[in-house]
Coordinates of C-alpha atoms (C1' of nucleotides) in Angstrom, one line a residue:
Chain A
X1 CA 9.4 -11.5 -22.9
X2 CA 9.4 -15.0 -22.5
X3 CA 7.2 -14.8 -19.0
X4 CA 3.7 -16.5 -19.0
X5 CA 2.8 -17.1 -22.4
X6 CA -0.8 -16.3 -21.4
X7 CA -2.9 -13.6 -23.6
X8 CA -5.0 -13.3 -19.8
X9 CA -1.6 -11.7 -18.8
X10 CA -0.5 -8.1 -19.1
X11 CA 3.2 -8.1 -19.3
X12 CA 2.8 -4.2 -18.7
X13 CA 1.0 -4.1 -15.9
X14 CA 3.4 -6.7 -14.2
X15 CA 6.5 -5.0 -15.0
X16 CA 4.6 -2.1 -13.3
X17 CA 4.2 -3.8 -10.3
X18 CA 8.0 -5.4 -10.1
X19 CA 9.0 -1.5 -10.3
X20 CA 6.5 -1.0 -6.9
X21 CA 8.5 -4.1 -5.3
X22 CA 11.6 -2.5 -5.9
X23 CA 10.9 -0.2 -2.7
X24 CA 11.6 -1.7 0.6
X25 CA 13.2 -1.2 3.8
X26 CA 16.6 -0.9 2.5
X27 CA 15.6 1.2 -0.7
X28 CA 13.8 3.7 1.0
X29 CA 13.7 5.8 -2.5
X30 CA 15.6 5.2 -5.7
X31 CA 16.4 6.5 -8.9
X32 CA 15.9 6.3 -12.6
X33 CA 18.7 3.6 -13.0
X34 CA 18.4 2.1 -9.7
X35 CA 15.3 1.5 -10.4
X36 CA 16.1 0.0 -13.9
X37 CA 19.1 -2.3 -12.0
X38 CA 16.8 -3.6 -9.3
X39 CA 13.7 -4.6 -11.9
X40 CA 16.0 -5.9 -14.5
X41 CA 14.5 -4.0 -17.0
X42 CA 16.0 -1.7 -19.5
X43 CA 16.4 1.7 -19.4
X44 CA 13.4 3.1 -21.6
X45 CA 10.8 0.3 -20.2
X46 CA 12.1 1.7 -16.6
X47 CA 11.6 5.2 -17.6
X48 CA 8.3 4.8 -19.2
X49 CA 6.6 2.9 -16.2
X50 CA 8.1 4.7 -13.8
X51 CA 6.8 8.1 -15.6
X52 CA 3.3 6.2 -15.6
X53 CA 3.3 5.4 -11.7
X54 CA 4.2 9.3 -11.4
X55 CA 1.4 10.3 -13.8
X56 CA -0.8 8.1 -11.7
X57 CA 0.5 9.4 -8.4
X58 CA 2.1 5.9 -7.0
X59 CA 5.4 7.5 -7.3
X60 CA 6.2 11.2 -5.7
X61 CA 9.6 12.8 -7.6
X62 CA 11.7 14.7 -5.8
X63 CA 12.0 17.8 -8.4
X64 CA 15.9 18.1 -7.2
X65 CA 16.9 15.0 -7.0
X66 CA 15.1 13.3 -9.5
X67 CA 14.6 10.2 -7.3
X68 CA 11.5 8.5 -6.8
X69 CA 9.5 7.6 -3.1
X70 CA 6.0 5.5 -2.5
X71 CA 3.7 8.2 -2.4
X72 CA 0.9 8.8 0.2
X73 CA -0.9 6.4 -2.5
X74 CA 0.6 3.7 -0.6
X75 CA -0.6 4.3 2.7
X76 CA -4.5 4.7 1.1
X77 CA -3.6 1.0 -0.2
X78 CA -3.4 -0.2 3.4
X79 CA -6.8 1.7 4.4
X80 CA -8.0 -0.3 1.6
X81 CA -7.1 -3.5 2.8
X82 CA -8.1 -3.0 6.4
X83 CA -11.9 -2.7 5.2
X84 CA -11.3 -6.2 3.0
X85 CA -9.9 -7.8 6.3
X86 CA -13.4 -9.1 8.2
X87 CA -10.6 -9.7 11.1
X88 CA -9.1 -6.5 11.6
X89 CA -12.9 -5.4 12.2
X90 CA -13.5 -7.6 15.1
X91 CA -10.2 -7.1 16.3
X92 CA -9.4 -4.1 17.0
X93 CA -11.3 -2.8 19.9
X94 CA -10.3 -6.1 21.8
X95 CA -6.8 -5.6 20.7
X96 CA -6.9 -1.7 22.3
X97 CA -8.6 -3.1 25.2
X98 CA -5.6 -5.3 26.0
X99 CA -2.9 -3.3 25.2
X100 CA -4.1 -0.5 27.4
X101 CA -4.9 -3.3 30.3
X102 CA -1.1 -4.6 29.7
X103 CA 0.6 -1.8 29.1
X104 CA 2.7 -3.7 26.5
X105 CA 2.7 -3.8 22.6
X106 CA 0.4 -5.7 21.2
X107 CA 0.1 -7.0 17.0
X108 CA -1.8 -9.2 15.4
X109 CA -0.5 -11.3 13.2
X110 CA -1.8 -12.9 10.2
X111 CA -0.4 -16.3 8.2
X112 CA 0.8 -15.6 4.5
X113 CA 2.1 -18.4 2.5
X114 CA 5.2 -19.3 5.4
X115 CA 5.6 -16.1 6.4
X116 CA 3.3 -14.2 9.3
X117 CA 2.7 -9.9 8.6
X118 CA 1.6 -8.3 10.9
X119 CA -1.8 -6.6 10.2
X120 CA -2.1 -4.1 13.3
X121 CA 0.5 -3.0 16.0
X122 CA 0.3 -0.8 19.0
X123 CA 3.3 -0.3 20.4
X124 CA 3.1 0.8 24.4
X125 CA 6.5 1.2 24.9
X126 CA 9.7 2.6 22.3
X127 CA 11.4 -0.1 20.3
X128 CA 13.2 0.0 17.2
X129 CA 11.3 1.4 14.1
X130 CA 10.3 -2.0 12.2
X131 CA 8.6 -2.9 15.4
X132 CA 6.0 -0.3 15.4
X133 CA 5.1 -0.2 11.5
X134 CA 2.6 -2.8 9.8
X135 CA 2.7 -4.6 6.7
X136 CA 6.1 -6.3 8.3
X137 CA 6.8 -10.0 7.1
X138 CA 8.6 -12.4 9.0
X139 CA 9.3 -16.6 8.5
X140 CA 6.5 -17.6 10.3
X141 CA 9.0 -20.4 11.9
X142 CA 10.7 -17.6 13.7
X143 CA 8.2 -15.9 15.1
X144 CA 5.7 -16.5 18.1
X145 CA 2.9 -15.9 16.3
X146 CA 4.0 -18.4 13.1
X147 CA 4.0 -21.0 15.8
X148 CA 1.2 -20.6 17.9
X149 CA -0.5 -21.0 14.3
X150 CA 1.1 -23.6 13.1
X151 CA 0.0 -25.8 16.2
X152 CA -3.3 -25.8 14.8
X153 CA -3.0 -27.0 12.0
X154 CA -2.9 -31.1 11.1
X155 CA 0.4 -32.7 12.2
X156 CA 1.7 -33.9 8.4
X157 CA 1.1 -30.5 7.4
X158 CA 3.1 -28.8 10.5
X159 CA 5.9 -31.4 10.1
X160 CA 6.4 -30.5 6.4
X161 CA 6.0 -26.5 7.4
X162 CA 8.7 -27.2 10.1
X163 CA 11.2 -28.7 7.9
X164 CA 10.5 -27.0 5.0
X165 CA 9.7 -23.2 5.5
X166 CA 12.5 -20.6 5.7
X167 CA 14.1 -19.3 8.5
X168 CA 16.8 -16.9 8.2
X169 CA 18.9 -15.3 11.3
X170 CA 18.0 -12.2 12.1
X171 CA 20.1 -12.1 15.4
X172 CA 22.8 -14.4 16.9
X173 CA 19.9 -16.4 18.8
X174 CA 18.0 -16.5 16.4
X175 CA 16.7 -20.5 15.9
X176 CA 18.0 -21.9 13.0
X177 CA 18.0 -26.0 14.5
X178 CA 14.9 -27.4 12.8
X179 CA 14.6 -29.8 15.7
X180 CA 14.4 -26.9 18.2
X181 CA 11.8 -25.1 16.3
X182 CA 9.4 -28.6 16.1
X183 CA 9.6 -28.9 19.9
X184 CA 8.6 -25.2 20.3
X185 CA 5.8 -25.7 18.0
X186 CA 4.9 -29.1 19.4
X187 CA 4.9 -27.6 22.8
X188 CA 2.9 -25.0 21.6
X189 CA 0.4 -28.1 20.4
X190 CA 0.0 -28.6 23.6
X191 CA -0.1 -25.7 25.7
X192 CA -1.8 -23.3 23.2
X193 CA 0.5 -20.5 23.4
X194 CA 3.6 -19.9 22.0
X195 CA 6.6 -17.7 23.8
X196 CA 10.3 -17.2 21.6
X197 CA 13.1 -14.8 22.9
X198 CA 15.7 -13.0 21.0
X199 CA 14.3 -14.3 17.5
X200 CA 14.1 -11.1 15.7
X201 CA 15.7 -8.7 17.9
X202 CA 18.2 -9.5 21.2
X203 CA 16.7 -9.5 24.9
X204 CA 13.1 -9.4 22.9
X205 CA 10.6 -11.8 23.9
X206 CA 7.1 -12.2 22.6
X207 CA 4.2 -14.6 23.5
X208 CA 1.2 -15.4 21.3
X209 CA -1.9 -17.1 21.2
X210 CA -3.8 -18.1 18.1
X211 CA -7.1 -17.1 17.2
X212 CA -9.2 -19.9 15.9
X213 CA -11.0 -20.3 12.5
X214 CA -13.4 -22.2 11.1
X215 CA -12.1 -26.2 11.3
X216 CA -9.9 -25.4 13.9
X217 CA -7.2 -23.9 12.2
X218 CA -5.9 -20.3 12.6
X219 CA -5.1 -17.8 10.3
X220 CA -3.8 -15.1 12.5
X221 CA -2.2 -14.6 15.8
X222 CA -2.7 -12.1 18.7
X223 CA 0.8 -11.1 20.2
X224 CA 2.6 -9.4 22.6
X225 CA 6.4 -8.0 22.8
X226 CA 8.1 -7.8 26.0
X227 CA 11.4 -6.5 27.1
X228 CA 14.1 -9.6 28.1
X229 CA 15.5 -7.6 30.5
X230 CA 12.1 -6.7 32.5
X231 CA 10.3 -9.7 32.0
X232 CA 10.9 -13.9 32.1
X233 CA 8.7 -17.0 31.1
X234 CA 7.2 -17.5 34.5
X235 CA 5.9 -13.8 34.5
X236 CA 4.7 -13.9 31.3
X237 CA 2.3 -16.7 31.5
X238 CA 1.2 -15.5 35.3
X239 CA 0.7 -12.1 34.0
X240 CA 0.0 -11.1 30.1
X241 CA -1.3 -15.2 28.9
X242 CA -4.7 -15.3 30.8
X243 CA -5.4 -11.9 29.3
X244 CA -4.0 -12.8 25.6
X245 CA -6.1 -15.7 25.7
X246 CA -9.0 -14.2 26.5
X247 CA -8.3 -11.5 24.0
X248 CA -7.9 -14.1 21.2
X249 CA -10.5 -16.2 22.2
X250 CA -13.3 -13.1 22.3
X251 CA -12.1 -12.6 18.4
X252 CA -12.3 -15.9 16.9
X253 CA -15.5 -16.2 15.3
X254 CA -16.4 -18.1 12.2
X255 CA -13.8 -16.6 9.6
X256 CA -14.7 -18.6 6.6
X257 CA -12.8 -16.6 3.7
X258 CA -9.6 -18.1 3.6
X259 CA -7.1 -16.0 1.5
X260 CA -5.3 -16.4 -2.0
X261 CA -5.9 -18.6 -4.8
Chain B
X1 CA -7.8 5.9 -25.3
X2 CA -7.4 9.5 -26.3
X3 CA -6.2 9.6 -22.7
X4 CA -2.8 11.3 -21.9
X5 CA -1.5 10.9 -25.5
X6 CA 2.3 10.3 -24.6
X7 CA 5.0 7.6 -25.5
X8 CA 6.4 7.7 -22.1
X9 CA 2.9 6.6 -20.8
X10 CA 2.0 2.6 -20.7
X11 CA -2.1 2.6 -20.9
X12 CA -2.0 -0.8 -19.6
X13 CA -0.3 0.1 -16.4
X14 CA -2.7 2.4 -15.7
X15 CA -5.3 0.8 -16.0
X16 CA -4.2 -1.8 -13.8
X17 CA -4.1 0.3 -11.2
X18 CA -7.3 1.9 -12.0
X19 CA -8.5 -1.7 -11.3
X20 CA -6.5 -1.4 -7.7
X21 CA -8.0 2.1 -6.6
X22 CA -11.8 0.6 -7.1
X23 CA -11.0 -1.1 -4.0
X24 CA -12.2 1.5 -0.6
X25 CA -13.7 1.8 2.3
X26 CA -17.2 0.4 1.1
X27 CA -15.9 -1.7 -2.1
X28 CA -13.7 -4.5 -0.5
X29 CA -14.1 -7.1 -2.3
X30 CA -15.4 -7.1 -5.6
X31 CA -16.6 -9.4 -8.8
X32 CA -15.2 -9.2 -12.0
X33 CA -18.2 -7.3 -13.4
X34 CA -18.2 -5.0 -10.2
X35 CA -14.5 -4.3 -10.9
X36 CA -15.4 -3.5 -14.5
X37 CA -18.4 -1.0 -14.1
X38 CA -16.7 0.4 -11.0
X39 CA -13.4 1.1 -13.6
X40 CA -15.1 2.0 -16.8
X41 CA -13.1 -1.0 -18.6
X42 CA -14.8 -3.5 -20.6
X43 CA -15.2 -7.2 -19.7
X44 CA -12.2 -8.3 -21.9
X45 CA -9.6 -5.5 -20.3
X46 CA -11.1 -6.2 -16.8
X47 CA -10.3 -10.3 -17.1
X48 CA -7.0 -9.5 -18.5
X49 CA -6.1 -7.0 -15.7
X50 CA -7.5 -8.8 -13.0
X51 CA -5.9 -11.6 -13.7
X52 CA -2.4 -10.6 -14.1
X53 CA -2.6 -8.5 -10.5
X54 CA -3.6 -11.9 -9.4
X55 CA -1.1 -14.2 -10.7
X56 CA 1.1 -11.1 -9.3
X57 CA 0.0 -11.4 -5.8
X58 CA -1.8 -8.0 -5.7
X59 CA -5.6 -9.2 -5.7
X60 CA -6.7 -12.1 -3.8
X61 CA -9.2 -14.0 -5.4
X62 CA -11.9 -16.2 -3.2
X63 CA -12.4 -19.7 -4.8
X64 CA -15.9 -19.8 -4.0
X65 CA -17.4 -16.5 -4.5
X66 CA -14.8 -15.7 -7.5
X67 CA -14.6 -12.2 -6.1
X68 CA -11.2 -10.0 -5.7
X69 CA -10.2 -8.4 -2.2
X70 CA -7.0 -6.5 -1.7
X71 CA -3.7 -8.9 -0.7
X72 CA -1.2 -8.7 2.0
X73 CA 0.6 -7.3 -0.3
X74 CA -1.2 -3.4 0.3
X75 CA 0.3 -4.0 4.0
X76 CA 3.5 -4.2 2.6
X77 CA 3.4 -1.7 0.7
X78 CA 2.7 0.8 3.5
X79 CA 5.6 -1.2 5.2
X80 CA 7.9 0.0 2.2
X81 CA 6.2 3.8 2.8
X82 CA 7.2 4.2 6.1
X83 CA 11.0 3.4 5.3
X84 CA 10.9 6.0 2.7
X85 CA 9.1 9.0 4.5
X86 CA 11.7 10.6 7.4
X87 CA 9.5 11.7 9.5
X88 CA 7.6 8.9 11.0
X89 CA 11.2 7.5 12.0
X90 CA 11.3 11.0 13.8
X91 CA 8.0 11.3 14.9
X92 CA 7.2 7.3 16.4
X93 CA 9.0 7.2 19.3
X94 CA 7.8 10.6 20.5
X95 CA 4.1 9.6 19.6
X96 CA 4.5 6.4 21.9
X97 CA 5.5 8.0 24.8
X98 CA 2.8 11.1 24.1
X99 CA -0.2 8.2 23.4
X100 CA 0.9 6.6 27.0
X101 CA 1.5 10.2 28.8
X102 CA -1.9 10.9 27.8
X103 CA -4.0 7.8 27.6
X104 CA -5.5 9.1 24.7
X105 CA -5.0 8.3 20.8
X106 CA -3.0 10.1 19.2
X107 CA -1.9 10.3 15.4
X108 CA 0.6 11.8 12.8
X109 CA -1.4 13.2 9.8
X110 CA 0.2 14.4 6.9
X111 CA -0.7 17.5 3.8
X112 CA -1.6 15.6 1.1
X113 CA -2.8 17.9 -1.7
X114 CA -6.2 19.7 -0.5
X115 CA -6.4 16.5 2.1
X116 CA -4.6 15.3 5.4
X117 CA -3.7 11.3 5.1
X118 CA -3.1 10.0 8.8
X119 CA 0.1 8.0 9.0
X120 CA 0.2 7.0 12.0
X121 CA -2.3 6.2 14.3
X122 CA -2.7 5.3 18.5
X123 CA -5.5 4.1 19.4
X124 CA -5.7 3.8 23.4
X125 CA -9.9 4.2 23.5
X126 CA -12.2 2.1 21.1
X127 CA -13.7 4.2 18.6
X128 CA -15.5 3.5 15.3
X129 CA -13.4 1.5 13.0
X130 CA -12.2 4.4 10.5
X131 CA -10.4 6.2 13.2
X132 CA -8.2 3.0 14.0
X133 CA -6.2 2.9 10.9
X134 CA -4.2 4.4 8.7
X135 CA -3.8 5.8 5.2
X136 CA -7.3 7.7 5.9
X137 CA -7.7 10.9 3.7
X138 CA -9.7 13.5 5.3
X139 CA -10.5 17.4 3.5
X140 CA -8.1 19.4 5.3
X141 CA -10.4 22.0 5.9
X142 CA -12.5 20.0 8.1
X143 CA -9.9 18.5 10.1
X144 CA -8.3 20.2 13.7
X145 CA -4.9 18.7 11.7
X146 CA -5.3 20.3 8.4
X147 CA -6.5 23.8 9.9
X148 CA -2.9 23.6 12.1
X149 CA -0.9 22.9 9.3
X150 CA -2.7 25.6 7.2
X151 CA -2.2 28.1 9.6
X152 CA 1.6 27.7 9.0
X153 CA 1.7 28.9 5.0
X154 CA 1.9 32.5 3.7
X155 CA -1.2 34.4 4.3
X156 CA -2.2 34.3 0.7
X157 CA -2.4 30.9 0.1
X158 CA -4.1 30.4 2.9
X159 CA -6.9 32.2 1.8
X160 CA -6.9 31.0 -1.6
X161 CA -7.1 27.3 0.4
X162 CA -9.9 28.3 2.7
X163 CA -11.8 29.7 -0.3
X164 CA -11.5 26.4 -2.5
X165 CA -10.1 23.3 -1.1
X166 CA -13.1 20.6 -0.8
X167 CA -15.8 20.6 2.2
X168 CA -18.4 17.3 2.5
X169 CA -20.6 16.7 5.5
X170 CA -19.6 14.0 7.2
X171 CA -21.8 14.4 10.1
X172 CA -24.5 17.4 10.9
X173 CA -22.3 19.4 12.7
X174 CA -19.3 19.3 9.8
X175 CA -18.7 22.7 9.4
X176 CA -19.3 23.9 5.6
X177 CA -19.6 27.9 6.1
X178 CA -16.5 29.1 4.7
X179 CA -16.3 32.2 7.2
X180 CA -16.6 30.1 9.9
X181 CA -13.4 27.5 9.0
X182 CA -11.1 31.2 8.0
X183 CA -11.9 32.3 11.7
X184 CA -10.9 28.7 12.7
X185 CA -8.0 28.8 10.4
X186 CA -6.7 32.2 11.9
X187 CA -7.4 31.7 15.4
X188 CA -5.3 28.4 14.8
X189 CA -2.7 31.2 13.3
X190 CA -2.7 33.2 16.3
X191 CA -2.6 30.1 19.3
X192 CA -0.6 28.0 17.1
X193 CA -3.2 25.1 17.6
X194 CA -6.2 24.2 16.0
X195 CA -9.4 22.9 17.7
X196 CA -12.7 20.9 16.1
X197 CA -15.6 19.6 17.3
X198 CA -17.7 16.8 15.4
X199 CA -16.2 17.6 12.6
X200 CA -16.2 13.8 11.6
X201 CA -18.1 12.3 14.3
X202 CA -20.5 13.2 16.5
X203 CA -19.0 14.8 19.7
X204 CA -15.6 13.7 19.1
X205 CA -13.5 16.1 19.8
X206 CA -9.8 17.0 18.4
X207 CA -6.4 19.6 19.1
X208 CA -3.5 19.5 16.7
X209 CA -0.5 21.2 16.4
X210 CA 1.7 21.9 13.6
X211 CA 5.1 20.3 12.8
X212 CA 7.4 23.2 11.6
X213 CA 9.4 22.0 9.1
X214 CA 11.8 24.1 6.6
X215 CA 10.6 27.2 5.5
X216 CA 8.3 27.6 8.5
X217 CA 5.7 25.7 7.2
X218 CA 4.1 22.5 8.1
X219 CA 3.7 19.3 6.3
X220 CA 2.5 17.5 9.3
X221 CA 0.8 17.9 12.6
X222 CA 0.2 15.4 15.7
X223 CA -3.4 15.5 16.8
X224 CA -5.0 14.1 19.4
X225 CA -8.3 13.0 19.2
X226 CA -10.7 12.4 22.6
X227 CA -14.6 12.6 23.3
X228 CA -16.9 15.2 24.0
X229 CA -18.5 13.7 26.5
X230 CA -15.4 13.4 28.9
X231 CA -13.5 17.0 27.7
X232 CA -14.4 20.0 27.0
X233 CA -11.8 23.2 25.1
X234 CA -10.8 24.4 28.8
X235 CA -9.4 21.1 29.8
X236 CA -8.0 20.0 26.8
X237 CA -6.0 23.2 26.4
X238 CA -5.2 23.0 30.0
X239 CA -4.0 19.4 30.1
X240 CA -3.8 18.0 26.3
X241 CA -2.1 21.1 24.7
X242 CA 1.2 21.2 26.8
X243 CA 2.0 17.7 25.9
X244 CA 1.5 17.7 22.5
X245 CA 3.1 21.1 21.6
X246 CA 6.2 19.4 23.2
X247 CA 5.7 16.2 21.0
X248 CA 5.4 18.5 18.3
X249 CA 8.0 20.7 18.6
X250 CA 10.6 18.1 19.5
X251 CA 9.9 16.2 16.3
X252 CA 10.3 19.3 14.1
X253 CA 13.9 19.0 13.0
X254 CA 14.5 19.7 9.3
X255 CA 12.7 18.0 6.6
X256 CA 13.6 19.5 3.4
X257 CA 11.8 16.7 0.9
X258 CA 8.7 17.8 0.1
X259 CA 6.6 15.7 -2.1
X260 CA 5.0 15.5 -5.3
X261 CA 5.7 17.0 -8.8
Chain C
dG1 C1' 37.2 27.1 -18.2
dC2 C1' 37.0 23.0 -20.7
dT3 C1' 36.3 17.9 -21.3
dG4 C1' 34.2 13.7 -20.3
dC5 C1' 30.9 11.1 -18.1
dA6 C1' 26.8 9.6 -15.7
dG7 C1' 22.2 10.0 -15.4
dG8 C1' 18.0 11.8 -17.0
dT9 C1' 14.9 13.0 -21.0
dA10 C1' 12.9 12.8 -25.6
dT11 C1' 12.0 10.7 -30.4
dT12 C1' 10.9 7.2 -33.6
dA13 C1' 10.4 3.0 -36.6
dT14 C1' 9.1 -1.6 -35.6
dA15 C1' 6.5 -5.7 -34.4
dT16 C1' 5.2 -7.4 -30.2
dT17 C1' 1.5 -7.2 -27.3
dA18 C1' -2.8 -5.7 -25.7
dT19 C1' -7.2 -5.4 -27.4
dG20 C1' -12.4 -6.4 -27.4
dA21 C1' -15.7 -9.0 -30.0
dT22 C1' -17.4 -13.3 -29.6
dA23 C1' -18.3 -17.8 -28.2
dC24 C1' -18.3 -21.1 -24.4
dC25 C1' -19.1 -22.7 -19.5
dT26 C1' -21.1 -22.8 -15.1
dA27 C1' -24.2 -22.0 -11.3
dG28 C1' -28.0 -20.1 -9.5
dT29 C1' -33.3 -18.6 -10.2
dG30 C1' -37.9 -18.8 -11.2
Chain D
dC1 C1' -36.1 -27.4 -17.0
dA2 C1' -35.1 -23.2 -19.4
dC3 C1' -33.2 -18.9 -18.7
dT4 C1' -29.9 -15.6 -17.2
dA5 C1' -25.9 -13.5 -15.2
dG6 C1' -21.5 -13.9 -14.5
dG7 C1' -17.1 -16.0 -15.3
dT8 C1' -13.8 -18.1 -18.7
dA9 C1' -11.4 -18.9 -23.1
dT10 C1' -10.1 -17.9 -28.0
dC11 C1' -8.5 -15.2 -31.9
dA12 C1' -7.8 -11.9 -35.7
dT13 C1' -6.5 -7.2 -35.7
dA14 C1' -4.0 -3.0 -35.1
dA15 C1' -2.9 -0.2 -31.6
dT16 C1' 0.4 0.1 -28.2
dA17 C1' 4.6 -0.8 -25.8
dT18 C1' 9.1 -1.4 -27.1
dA19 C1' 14.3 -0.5 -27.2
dA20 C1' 17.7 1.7 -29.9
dT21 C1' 19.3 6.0 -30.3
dA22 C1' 20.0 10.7 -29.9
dC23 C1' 19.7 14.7 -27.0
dC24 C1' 20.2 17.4 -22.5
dT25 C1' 22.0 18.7 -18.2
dG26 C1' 25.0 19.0 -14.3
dC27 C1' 28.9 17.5 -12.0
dA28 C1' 34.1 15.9 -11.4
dG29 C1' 38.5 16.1 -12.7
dC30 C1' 42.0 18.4 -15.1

DNA sequence: GCTGCAGGTATTATATTATGATACCTAGTG
DNA sequence: CACTAGGTATCATAATATAATACCTGCAGC
């Protein structure tokens, strides 16, 4: 193993955890040499950790099929994190509030490296499946929510995000022009809101507003997804802003831990 | 370690994720020396451990403080669980349209071992924190939930369950006579329904039914969850019931996998 | 019904890797 | 200012993870 030469490392642990990362939306459950394929790792080391994450009860098995799933252990992680999140605290009755007084989904979003994940979701009406689940990352440039935050922060900083983070195209409309994404997070500068359409998903738009931190700068996002077909621009800022606003606004207090290293 | 003497077993491994369940609901964010009396590991291990789920992205680590808190990364794993377990794909849409019919929250909770784990929650009225969010594990036997999926396995074992499976008072009206959850448990056998009162709260009130699945027997139940104050058993049976025996039932289809070892 | 193969399971000798004792820093307290 | 608690770094040691290999099992094709 040539990976960090550090003796404050476990090599162990971390090929433990790549095995956990091999789960995701298209590899819903996988077996033994799946498993093994996707980490890199050979066909012992794959058997033993993945035995061990069993053992532990991270992994269920299905007796049958011998393939492995993320266990209920998973879900237990995110109950976890919700009491580590001061936000999520303050948040949530405000964000139930509006949703019910909308009648539209509403997430709150939260900044991670340059992508946004969505902490909290309460979808109103049916949309597809990765709409209504947390723990969903998205480029933050392609997303409402990444933009509304970026507009807080410095302007050399949210230059460099804009030409530098990823964006990816999740549907034909999606924005992939760098200089169209600036001007919607310049405009966003400005107004204090940020609305996109069709980024993720067709005929989808979604309108956020940031919720301010300590110097200024946000770290999260409250949101709201709207149909294309029911609703426009116009509508959207008459109707669901003033009450987004005052949403985000109620939550911001002083949120001085400012996550990762 | 004399523990779990076995070559297909990595110690280190498991320990590092001894090192992620000392996170909860009243442990969020821990020291190093909190994370090593809360683990049983010595300073050395702890460092080592903590350290590499750091540089791995699982532990966030406050500059200032020095203390640990769960990452965005627990988010995404409950992301990764809900692509991997069938029936919320089922069961979401149905719960949306239930949680607006009704106006009240509504949630998916699942059998896990002697516990239910809710996997999906609605909130549509505030409520104290813990009932907002998901991957909470309750004693089945105190839950309306647990007592509707009970009622669905072979006489038997349902006994046996009512006899041993873990009680705790959560508030003072938590039910911990025995007798009294078995003539909860069958009456729940009979309606096809369970009822609780203040079983976790004070004069919070909840009505589950079960989610057949294969062999007639339930691995999940929807459950609604409103307050005593506002409803009382007549008008919850009258109004609530209907609705969510329909959810229920439509969500049913067949779901063979069961989990675990 | 037999053969071959893919995928899962079990064993073992080897040395790489995790270990934990100890020493060193740093910041906060009395 | 001295003291302490808590975090960080180092290192010799052997315990532990490793990966090669052999063994099962069940399925597909003949």
């Amino acid at each position: 193993m040539k990976t960090k030469q550090n003796t404050l490392y476990v090599g162990s642990l971390a090929k433990g955890l790549r095995l956990l990362r091999a789960f995701d939306e298209s590899h819903s459950e996988l077996s033994l040499s799946e498993l093994a394929a996707r980490t890199g790792l050979d066909k012992s080391a794959t058997q033993r950790l993945a035995n061990t994450l069993h053992i532990e009860g991270m992994l269920d098995k299905d007796p049958g099929t011998r393939r492995f799933r993320p266990s209920h252990a998973w879900l237990e992680m995110a109950y976890a994190y919700y009491w580590s999140d001061p936000l999520v605290g303050q948040a949530m009755p405000k964000l139930i509030n509006l949703s019910q007084d909308l009648g539209e989904t509403v997430n709150l979003a939260e900044m991670s490296g340059d992508h946004i994940i969505y902490v909290s979701r309460l979808p109103c009406k049916r949309t597809y499946f990765a709409a209504t689940v947390i723990g969903r990352r998205l480029p933050a440039l392609s997303t409402s929510a990444g933009r509304a935050m970026l507009a807080t922060v410095p302007e050399d900083e949210r230059r460099a995000a804009v030409e530098t983070w990823p964006i990816k195209p999740f549907t034909p409309n999606t924005t992939l022009d760098r200089d169209a994404i600036r001007a919607s997070v310049e405009a966003a500068v400005h107004d204090g809101y940020a609305i996109s359409k069709g980024q993720m998903i067709l005929n989808e738009m979604a309108v956020a507003t940031p919720i301010i931190g300590p110097e200024g700068r946000a770290f999260a996002a409250v949101q709201c997804s709207v149909s294309g077909h029911t609703w426009d621009r116009e509508r959207i800022v008459a109707e669901i802003l003033p009450r987004l606003q005052d949403a985000a606004n109620s939550i911001s207090p002083s949120f001085q831990s400012q996550r990762g290293a």
